[in-house]
PDB file of C-alpha atoms in Angstrom:
ATOM      1  CA  MET A   1     -30.028  -0.015  -1.179  1.00 94.00           C
ATOM      2  CA  GLU A   2     -31.632   2.720   0.886  1.00 95.00           C
ATOM      3  CA  THR A   3     -29.676   5.925   0.293  1.00 96.00           C
ATOM      4  CA  PRO A   4     -29.550   8.986   2.424  1.00 95.00           C
ATOM      5  CA  PRO A   5     -31.701  12.048   1.220  1.00 96.00           C
ATOM      6  CA  VAL A   6     -30.623  14.293  -1.483  1.00 97.00           C
ATOM      7  CA  VAL A   7     -30.769  17.797  -0.228  1.00 96.00           C
ATOM      8  CA  SER A   8     -29.864  21.533  -0.973  1.00 98.00           C
ATOM      9  CA  PRO A   9     -26.460  23.167  -0.604  1.00 97.00           C
ATOM     10  CA  GLN A  10     -27.243  24.722   2.112  1.00 98.00           C
ATOM     11  CA  GLU A  11     -28.837  21.674   3.854  1.00 98.00           C
ATOM     12  CA  TRP A  12     -25.515  19.776   2.984  1.00 97.00           C
ATOM     13  CA  GLU A  13     -23.406  22.602   4.414  1.00 98.00           C
ATOM     14  CA  SER A  14     -25.452  22.376   7.803  1.00 98.00           C
ATOM     15  CA  ALA A  15     -25.067  18.536   7.977  1.00 98.00           C
ATOM     16  CA  TRP A  16     -21.326  18.735   7.297  1.00 97.00           C
ATOM     17  CA  ARG A  17     -20.769  21.297  10.008  1.00 98.00           C
ATOM     18  CA  GLU A  18     -22.733  19.127  12.347  1.00 97.00           C
ATOM     19  CA  LEU A  19     -20.754  16.204  11.685  1.00 97.00           C
ATOM     20  CA  LEU A  20     -17.500  18.391  11.934  1.00 98.00           C
ATOM     21  CA  VAL A  21     -18.159  19.099  15.587  1.00 98.00           C
ATOM     22  CA  GLU A  22     -18.080  15.276  16.297  1.00 97.00           C
ATOM     23  CA  GLU A  23     -14.898  14.685  14.042  1.00 97.00           C
ATOM     24  CA  LYS A  24     -13.091  17.483  16.037  1.00 97.00           C
ATOM     25  CA  ARG A  25     -14.092  15.771  19.430  1.00 98.00           C
ATOM     26  CA  LEU A  26     -12.694  12.638  17.913  1.00 97.00           C
ATOM     27  CA  THR A  27      -9.322  14.205  16.992  1.00 96.00           C
ATOM     28  CA  ARG A  28      -8.875  15.843  20.527  1.00 97.00           C
ATOM     29  CA  ALA A  29      -9.768  12.586  22.065  1.00 98.00           C
ATOM     30  CA  ARG A  30      -7.143  10.747  19.946  1.00 96.00           C
ATOM     31  CA  ASP A  31      -4.448  13.519  20.972  1.00 97.00           C
ATOM     32  CA  GLU A  32      -5.463  13.133  24.461  1.00 98.00           C
ATOM     33  CA  LEU A  33      -4.912   9.148  24.275  1.00 96.00           C
ATOM     34  CA  ALA A  34      -1.678   9.683  22.581  1.00 97.00           C
ATOM     35  CA  ALA A  35      -0.722  11.952  25.681  1.00 98.00           C
ATOM     36  CA  LYS A  36      -1.539   9.141  27.934  1.00 98.00           C
ATOM     37  CA  ARG A  37       0.564   6.758  25.862  1.00 97.00           C
ATOM     38  CA  ARG A  38       3.610   9.026  26.393  1.00 97.00           C
ATOM     39  CA  ARG A  39       3.121   8.587  30.110  1.00 98.00           C
ATOM     40  CA  MET A  40       2.947   4.661  29.964  1.00 97.00           C
ATOM     41  CA  PRO A  41       5.532   3.057  32.384  1.00 98.00           C
ATOM     42  CA  TRP A  42       8.522   1.610  30.589  1.00 98.00           C
ATOM     43  CA  LEU A  43       9.340  -2.264  30.939  1.00 98.00           C
ATOM     44  CA  ALA A  44      12.975  -2.967  31.042  1.00 98.00           C
ATOM     45  CA  VAL A  45      14.165  -5.537  28.278  1.00 98.00           C
ATOM     46  CA  GLU A  46      16.534  -7.716  30.325  1.00 97.00           C
ATOM     47  CA  LYS A  47      16.669 -10.924  27.938  1.00 97.00           C
ATOM     48  CA  GLU A  48      19.025 -10.893  24.976  1.00 97.00           C
ATOM     49  CA  TYR A  49      17.302 -11.556  21.544  1.00 98.00           C
ATOM     50  CA  GLU A  50      19.121 -12.546  18.308  1.00 98.00           C
ATOM     51  CA  PHE A  51      17.753 -11.902  14.591  1.00 98.00           C
ATOM     52  CA  GLU A  52      18.973 -12.863  11.276  1.00 98.00           C
ATOM     53  CA  GLY A  53      19.297  -9.568   8.948  1.00 98.00           C
ATOM     54  CA  PRO A  54      20.673  -8.956   5.480  1.00 95.00           C
ATOM     55  CA  GLU A  55      23.739  -8.308   7.199  1.00 94.00           C
ATOM     56  CA  GLY A  56      23.787 -11.313   9.408  1.00 96.00           C
ATOM     57  CA  LYS A  57      23.039 -11.787  13.030  1.00 98.00           C
ATOM     58  CA  ALA A  58      21.540  -8.771  15.030  1.00 98.00           C
ATOM     59  CA  GLY A  59      20.560  -8.246  18.440  1.00 98.00           C
ATOM     60  CA  LEU A  60      17.522  -6.051  19.546  1.00 98.00           C
ATOM     61  CA  LEU A  61      19.709  -2.944  20.296  1.00 98.00           C
ATOM     62  CA  ASP A  62      21.126  -3.313  16.376  1.00 98.00           C
ATOM     63  CA  LEU A  63      17.586  -3.044  14.996  1.00 98.00           C
ATOM     64  CA  PHE A  64      17.368   0.663  16.233  1.00 98.00           C
ATOM     65  CA  GLU A  65      19.917   1.406  13.826  1.00 97.00           C
ATOM     66  CA  ASN A  66      21.381   3.931  16.214  1.00 97.00           C
ATOM     67  CA  ARG A  67      18.074   5.828  16.735  1.00 98.00           C
ATOM     68  CA  ARG A  68      16.418   6.428  20.028  1.00 98.00           C
ATOM     69  CA  GLN A  69      13.086   4.578  19.198  1.00 98.00           C
ATOM     70  CA  LEU A  70      12.199   1.278  17.541  1.00 98.00           C
ATOM     71  CA  ILE A  71       8.710   0.024  16.389  1.00 98.00           C
ATOM     72  CA  VAL A  72       8.684  -3.584  15.546  1.00 98.00           C
ATOM     73  CA  TYR A  73       5.674  -5.184  13.724  1.00 98.00           C
ATOM     74  CA  ARG A  74       5.417  -9.043  13.658  1.00 97.00           C
ATOM     75  CA  ALA A  75       4.431 -10.145  10.143  1.00 97.00           C
ATOM     76  CA  PHE A  76       3.455 -13.690   9.454  1.00 97.00           C
ATOM     77  CA  PHE A  77       5.449 -14.875   6.736  1.00 98.00           C
ATOM     78  CA  GLU A  78       6.802 -18.604   7.324  1.00 97.00           C
ATOM     79  CA  PRO A  79       5.931 -22.030   6.615  1.00 96.00           C
ATOM     80  CA  GLY A  80       2.450 -22.956   7.528  1.00 95.00           C
ATOM     81  CA  VAL A  81       0.978 -19.390   6.828  1.00 96.00           C
ATOM     82  CA  SER A  82      -1.443 -18.634   3.949  1.00 95.00           C
ATOM     83  CA  GLY A  83       0.499 -17.579   1.050  1.00 96.00           C
ATOM     84  CA  TRP A  84       3.608 -19.345   1.848  1.00 97.00           C
ATOM     85  CA  PRO A  85       6.241 -19.370   0.064  1.00 96.00           C
ATOM     86  CA  ASP A  86       5.306 -16.794  -2.422  1.00 96.00           C
ATOM     87  CA  HIS A  87       3.451 -14.206   0.072  1.00 97.00           C
ATOM     88  CA  ALA A  88       3.106 -13.152   3.561  1.00 97.00           C
ATOM     89  CA  CYS A  89      -0.275 -13.621   4.996  1.00 95.00           C
ATOM     90  CA  ARG A  90      -2.650 -11.146   3.209  1.00 96.00           C
ATOM     91  CA  GLY A  91      -3.379  -8.965   6.341  1.00 94.00           C
ATOM     92  CA  CYS A  92       0.176  -8.438   7.096  1.00 96.00           C
ATOM     93  CA  SER A  93       1.037  -7.783   3.427  1.00 97.00           C
ATOM     94  CA  MET A  94      -1.814  -5.074   3.489  1.00 96.00           C
ATOM     95  CA  VAL A  95      -0.085  -3.474   6.406  1.00 96.00           C
ATOM     96  CA  ALA A  96       3.453  -3.383   4.478  1.00 97.00           C
ATOM     97  CA  ASP A  97       1.637  -1.966   1.580  1.00 97.00           C
ATOM     98  CA  HIS A  98       0.279   0.955   3.797  1.00 95.00           C
ATOM     99  CA  VAL A  99       3.650   1.918   5.300  1.00 97.00           C
ATOM    100  CA  GLY A 100       4.916   5.409   4.478  1.00 95.00           C
ATOM    101  CA  HIS A 101       8.170   6.547   3.625  1.00 97.00           C
ATOM    102  CA  LEU A 102      10.544   5.730   6.349  1.00 97.00           C
ATOM    103  CA  ALA A 103      12.592   8.801   6.097  1.00 97.00           C
ATOM    104  CA  HIS A 104      10.018  10.858   7.941  1.00 97.00           C
ATOM    105  CA  LEU A 105      10.124   8.490  10.916  1.00 97.00           C
ATOM    106  CA  ASN A 106      13.823   8.273  10.922  1.00 97.00           C
ATOM    107  CA  ALA A 107      13.749  12.292  11.068  1.00 97.00           C
ATOM    108  CA  ARG A 108      12.099  11.613  14.409  1.00 97.00           C
ATOM    109  CA  ASP A 109      14.859   9.359  15.724  1.00 97.00           C
ATOM    110  CA  THR A 110      12.569   6.453  15.166  1.00 98.00           C
ATOM    111  CA  THR A 111      13.122   3.200  13.364  1.00 98.00           C
ATOM    112  CA  LEU A 112      10.472   0.953  11.841  1.00 98.00           C
ATOM    113  CA  VAL A 113      11.138  -2.862  11.242  1.00 98.00           C
ATOM    114  CA  PHE A 114       9.171  -6.014  10.491  1.00 98.00           C
ATOM    115  CA  VAL A 115      10.150  -9.473  12.048  1.00 98.00           C
ATOM    116  CA  SER A 116       8.912 -12.940  10.716  1.00 98.00           C
ATOM    117  CA  ARG A 117      10.155 -16.414  11.134  1.00 98.00           C
ATOM    118  CA  ALA A 118      10.887 -16.916   7.441  1.00 98.00           C
ATOM    119  CA  PRO A 119      14.490 -17.077   6.425  1.00 98.00           C
ATOM    120  CA  GLN A 120      16.098 -14.128   5.045  1.00 98.00           C
ATOM    121  CA  PRO A 121      16.378 -15.319   1.227  1.00 98.00           C
ATOM    122  CA  ASP A 122      12.618 -15.791   1.559  1.00 98.00           C
ATOM    123  CA  ILE A 123      12.076 -12.230   2.977  1.00 98.00           C
ATOM    124  CA  GLU A 124      14.210 -10.671   0.503  1.00 98.00           C
ATOM    125  CA  ARG A 125      12.586 -12.530  -2.403  1.00 98.00           C
ATOM    126  CA  VAL A 126       8.935 -11.406  -1.294  1.00 98.00           C
ATOM    127  CA  LYS A 127      10.088  -7.870  -0.583  1.00 98.00           C
ATOM    128  CA  ALA A 128      11.623  -7.589  -4.124  1.00 98.00           C
ATOM    129  CA  ARG A 129       8.295  -8.987  -5.528  1.00 97.00           C
ATOM    130  CA  MET A 130       6.023  -6.619  -3.648  1.00 98.00           C
ATOM    131  CA  GLY A 131       8.347  -3.512  -3.749  1.00 97.00           C
ATOM    132  CA  TRP A 132       8.672  -3.322  -0.070  1.00 98.00           C
ATOM    133  CA  THR A 133      11.881  -1.459   1.373  1.00 97.00           C
ATOM    134  CA  ILE A 134      11.079  -1.948   5.284  1.00 98.00           C
ATOM    135  CA  PRO A 135      14.082  -3.492   7.058  1.00 98.00           C
ATOM    136  CA  TRP A 136      12.764  -7.059   7.726  1.00 98.00           C
ATOM    137  CA  TYR A 137      14.454  -9.564  10.253  1.00 98.00           C
ATOM    138  CA  THR A 138      13.950 -13.149  11.060  1.00 98.00           C
ATOM    139  CA  ILE A 139      13.029 -14.219  14.466  1.00 98.00           C
ATOM    140  CA  THR A 140      15.512 -17.028  15.710  1.00 98.00           C
ATOM    141  CA  ASP A 141      14.236 -17.105  19.429  1.00 97.00           C
ATOM    142  CA  ASP A 142      11.379 -16.477  21.871  1.00 97.00           C
ATOM    143  CA  PHE A 143      11.065 -12.647  20.942  1.00 98.00           C
ATOM    144  CA  ASP A 144       7.625 -13.309  19.414  1.00 97.00           C
ATOM    145  CA  ALA A 145       6.345 -15.349  22.511  1.00 97.00           C
ATOM    146  CA  ASP A 146       7.763 -12.846  24.861  1.00 98.00           C
ATOM    147  CA  PHE A 147       6.160  -9.961  23.237  1.00 98.00           C
ATOM    148  CA  GLY A 148       2.696 -11.257  22.558  1.00 96.00           C
ATOM    149  CA  VAL A 149       2.960 -11.978  18.838  1.00 97.00           C
ATOM    150  CA  ASP A 150       3.682 -15.574  18.391  1.00 95.00           C
ATOM    151  CA  GLU A 151      -0.034 -16.512  17.503  1.00 92.00           C
ATOM    152  CA  TRP A 152      -1.225 -13.138  15.992  1.00 93.00           C
ATOM    153  CA  HIS A 153       0.350 -10.230  14.430  1.00 94.00           C
ATOM    154  CA  GLY A 154       1.133  -7.197  16.623  1.00 96.00           C
ATOM    155  CA  THR A 155       3.243  -3.833  17.023  1.00 97.00           C
ATOM    156  CA  ASN A 156       5.595  -3.262  20.013  1.00 98.00           C
ATOM    157  CA  ALA A 157       7.419   0.154  20.531  1.00 98.00           C
ATOM    158  CA  PHE A 158      10.606   0.328  22.256  1.00 98.00           C
ATOM    159  CA  ILE A 159      13.117   3.049  23.452  1.00 98.00           C
ATOM    160  CA  ARG A 160      16.518   3.128  24.313  1.00 98.00           C
ATOM    161  CA  ASP A 161      18.748   4.736  26.979  1.00 97.00           C
ATOM    162  CA  GLY A 162      22.368   4.222  25.961  1.00 96.00           C
ATOM    163  CA  ASP A 163      22.448   0.335  25.765  1.00 96.00           C
ATOM    164  CA  ARG A 164      19.400  -0.262  27.675  1.00 97.00           C
ATOM    165  CA  VAL A 165      16.053  -1.130  26.017  1.00 98.00           C
ATOM    166  CA  PHE A 166      12.618  -0.634  27.235  1.00 98.00           C
ATOM    167  CA  ARG A 167       9.272  -1.498  26.066  1.00 98.00           C
ATOM    168  CA  THR A 168       6.848   1.438  25.822  1.00 98.00           C
ATOM    169  CA  TYR A 169       3.678   0.198  24.151  1.00 98.00           C
ATOM    170  CA  PHE A 170       2.071  -2.576  22.286  1.00 97.00           C
ATOM    171  CA  VAL A 171      -1.105  -2.779  19.877  1.00 96.00           C
ATOM    172  CA  ASN A 172      -2.714  -5.545  18.077  1.00 94.00           C
ATOM    173  CA  ASN A 173      -5.894  -6.744  16.496  1.00 89.00           C
ATOM    174  CA  ARG A 174      -7.770  -4.004  14.953  1.00 87.00           C
ATOM    175  CA  GLY A 175      -5.380  -1.597  16.434  1.00 85.00           C
ATOM    176  CA  ASP A 176      -2.995  -2.156  13.699  1.00 85.00           C
ATOM    177  CA  GLU A 177      -5.551  -1.051  11.213  1.00 84.00           C
ATOM    178  CA  ALA A 178      -4.702   2.722  11.806  1.00 85.00           C
ATOM    179  CA  LEU A 179      -0.862   2.157  11.447  1.00 92.00           C
ATOM    180  CA  GLY A 180       0.995   2.945   8.169  1.00 93.00           C
ATOM    181  CA  SER A 181       1.459   6.800   8.239  1.00 95.00           C
ATOM    182  CA  THR A 182       4.091   8.663   9.855  1.00 97.00           C
ATOM    183  CA  TRP A 183       1.850  10.339  12.310  1.00 96.00           C
ATOM    184  CA  SER A 184       0.160   7.032  13.399  1.00 96.00           C
ATOM    185  CA  TYR A 185       3.284   5.389  14.252  1.00 97.00           C
ATOM    186  CA  LEU A 186       4.635   8.172  16.179  1.00 98.00           C
ATOM    187  CA  ASP A 187       1.573   8.544  18.068  1.00 97.00           C
ATOM    188  CA  MET A 188       2.278   5.220  19.455  1.00 97.00           C
ATOM    189  CA  THR A 189       5.848   5.869  20.624  1.00 98.00           C
ATOM    190  CA  ALA A 190       7.099   7.157  23.816  1.00 98.00           C
ATOM    191  CA  LEU A 191       8.170  10.495  22.520  1.00 98.00           C
ATOM    192  CA  GLY A 192       5.090  11.010  20.246  1.00 98.00           C
ATOM    193  CA  ARG A 193       5.429  13.497  17.250  1.00 97.00           C
ATOM    194  CA  GLN A 194       7.805  15.581  19.200  1.00 98.00           C
ATOM    195  CA  GLU A 195       6.019  18.834  18.283  1.00 97.00           C
ATOM    196  CA  THR A 196       5.393  21.763  20.630  1.00 97.00           C
ATOM    197  CA  TRP A 197       1.529  21.425  20.624  1.00 97.00           C
ATOM    198  CA  GLU A 198       1.583  18.086  22.183  1.00 97.00           C
ATOM    199  CA  ASN A 199       0.741  17.264  25.868  1.00 97.00           C
ATOM    200  CA  SER A 200       3.868  15.579  26.812  1.00 97.00           C
ATOM    201  CA  PRO A 201       5.957  15.285  29.959  1.00 96.00           C
ATOM    202  CA  GLU A 202       8.538  17.896  30.927  1.00 96.00           C
ATOM    203  CA  GLY A 203      11.755  17.553  29.126  1.00 96.00           C
ATOM    204  CA  TYR A 204      10.558  15.567  26.278  1.00 97.00           C
ATOM    205  CA  PRO A 205      12.187  16.696  22.870  1.00 96.00           C
ATOM    206  CA  GLN A 206       9.856  18.872  20.907  1.00 97.00           C
ATOM    207  CA  THR A 207      10.168  21.307  17.880  1.00 96.00           C
ATOM    208  CA  PRO A 208       7.696  23.421  16.100  1.00 96.00           C
ATOM    209  CA  PRO A 209       5.280  21.964  13.863  1.00 92.00           C
ATOM    210  CA  TYR A 210       6.471  22.143  10.191  1.00 91.00           C
ATOM    211  CA  ALA A 211      10.013  23.117  11.406  1.00 93.00           C
ATOM    212  CA  TRP A 212      11.336  19.559  10.657  1.00 94.00           C
ATOM    213  CA  TRP A 213       9.054  18.384   7.838  1.00 95.00           C
ATOM    214  CA  ASN A 214      11.001  17.858   4.562  1.00 96.00           C
ATOM    215  CA  TRP A 215      10.969  16.088   1.314  1.00 96.00           C
ATOM    216  CA  HIS A 216      11.962  12.453   2.081  1.00 96.00           C
ATOM    217  CA  ASP A 217      15.013  12.961  -0.017  1.00 95.00           C
ATOM    218  CA  ALA A 218      16.186  15.984   1.609  1.00 95.00           C
ATOM    219  CA  TYR A 219      16.388  15.266   5.167  1.00 94.00           C
ATOM    220  CA  GLY A 220      19.903  16.317   6.470  1.00 84.00           C
ATOM    221  CA  ASP A 221      20.758  18.895   3.586  1.00 76.00           C
ATOM    222  CA  ASP A 222      19.966  22.728   3.904  1.00 67.00           C
ATOM    223  CA  SER A 223      16.567  22.533   2.362  1.00 65.00           C
ATOM    224  CA  GLU A 224      13.861  25.033   3.538  1.00 68.00           C
ATOM    225  CA  PRO A 225      11.588  23.421   6.144  1.00 67.00           C
ATOM    226  CA  ALA A 226       7.627  23.018   5.289  1.00 70.00           C
ATOM    227  CA  THR A 227       5.832  26.302   5.260  1.00 60.00           C
ATOM    228  CA  GLU A 228       3.444  26.438   8.130  1.00 58.00           C
ATOM    229  CA  GLY A 229      -0.055  25.739   7.403  1.00 52.00           C
ATOM    230  CA  PRO A 230      -3.422  26.093   9.139  1.00 45.00           C
ATOM    231  CA  SER A 231      -3.449  25.718  12.864  1.00 43.00           C
ATOM    232  CA  GLU A 232      -5.991  22.513  12.742  1.00 43.00           C
ATOM    233  CA  SER A 233      -3.349  20.420  10.818  1.00 42.00           C
ATOM    234  CA  ARG A 234      -0.999  21.267  13.796  1.00 42.00           C
ATOM    235  CA  GLY A 235      -3.389  19.385  16.223  1.00 46.00           C
ATOM    236  CA  VAL A 236      -4.618  22.380  18.047  1.00 44.00           C
ATOM    237  CA  GLY A 237      -7.977  23.003  16.291  1.00 48.00           C
TER     238      GLY A 237
END
């Protein structure tokens, strides 16, 4: 293949700094886009939905696990899908492999779940085989058709106000490629990362960066928060 030129350290540093300008511009553009997501209108979910979970029947509100926000990824694992019954589809499986530790999302009052049409015994079997710990429910009604994920994978974000549930965002196709990290999931939610540097509507919950970060097994105890690092990693560079 035709490779780029080999240059001196000084020339390499100059080329890197030139590219860095573009990368910083992209970072700020992503922040601006996330700020617009936080200003998306909300759509009330008036219909009742029912899922099957490890503990039996569950409504959409139950999937929140008493947290304020819910992210639902529609994974294709069911009869007729390539890989069945030993595997979920390859793409959905890659998404599951990329999901970070859920304790960090939970610390921001956010729950992530997967949903499929496979029965619970099959879901539990594949989760065990693949080492996945994501809460995973069985769709039993029109949830997938109503939320644009009956024929293709996709991720919906919801928020609740008491017992009322609202749809706040939706992403599918290549938009799912960037998901997996705590940050990418929070950036698609109505409340965002909930950090003070973010451009959010007045009154949204926010805490200083690093103040809430912790080891995934230490949330809720008296451990020291993360030490503050460079401003760039706080999203303000």
